Amino acid sequence: DSIRGLGEGGLVEYKGVPIGRVQSIRVQENNNARVDITINPEKVTINEGVEAQLVLYSFAAGTMAISLTGGDPEAPELPPDSQIPAKSSAFATISSQISDLMEQLSTIFAKIDTGFAPRIS
């Protein structure tokens, strides 16, 4: 998915608690975005099973954050440089649906406008 609105220095949170920052963002050879994050180990222990999701941080500014969820407290702690799988962003899904809806509405309004246009005889 697109990570529009997420930037370097962006917030990383776990259960609503700020625990880290986005270090770097780049596009990999497979055209997927790779986001490297740094987590403050004094704030949280991340265990296997954790997942990342892009979430809306500020609607007004259009900024996004990374929210970590899950993780089995009985599972081993994730070692440094681990990859955390990402699940689909609810915001991206809604955003895509809104875009489709706006396009459909635009088509409808254009047809209505054409129907009300003055006819010259």
Phi, psi and omega in degrees: 000162176291147176246027179308134180097348177263132181227165175300136186091354181297160185285141168241129182231157175225117183055036178085356181264125177294123184235354183183190183221156173283124181273312182206156177225133177207162176264128181276173180300331180274010180070013173269147176282138175245128180241119176262132181236157173242131181246135178281110183293346177283344183262334185197152169250125181260123181254164177305145181101354179288148177231153179251148176214139176282128181230157177286124179263314179221111179296317183298319182269348181072026182263148181246164177223170175253128178249126176261136180223163176078208185094127181271116182299340178272347182278162178297154175291142177291131177284162176304150180068020176285155173263133178253122180293148180253139173256161184301143180278126176299323180296319180297320179295313180296318180300318179295318179294321178296319179300315178297318180297317180297322179295318178295318178296321179298318178296317179297314180296324178296320178293320178296316180299319179295323179293330180263359181295140178297141179258135179257126181263000000 
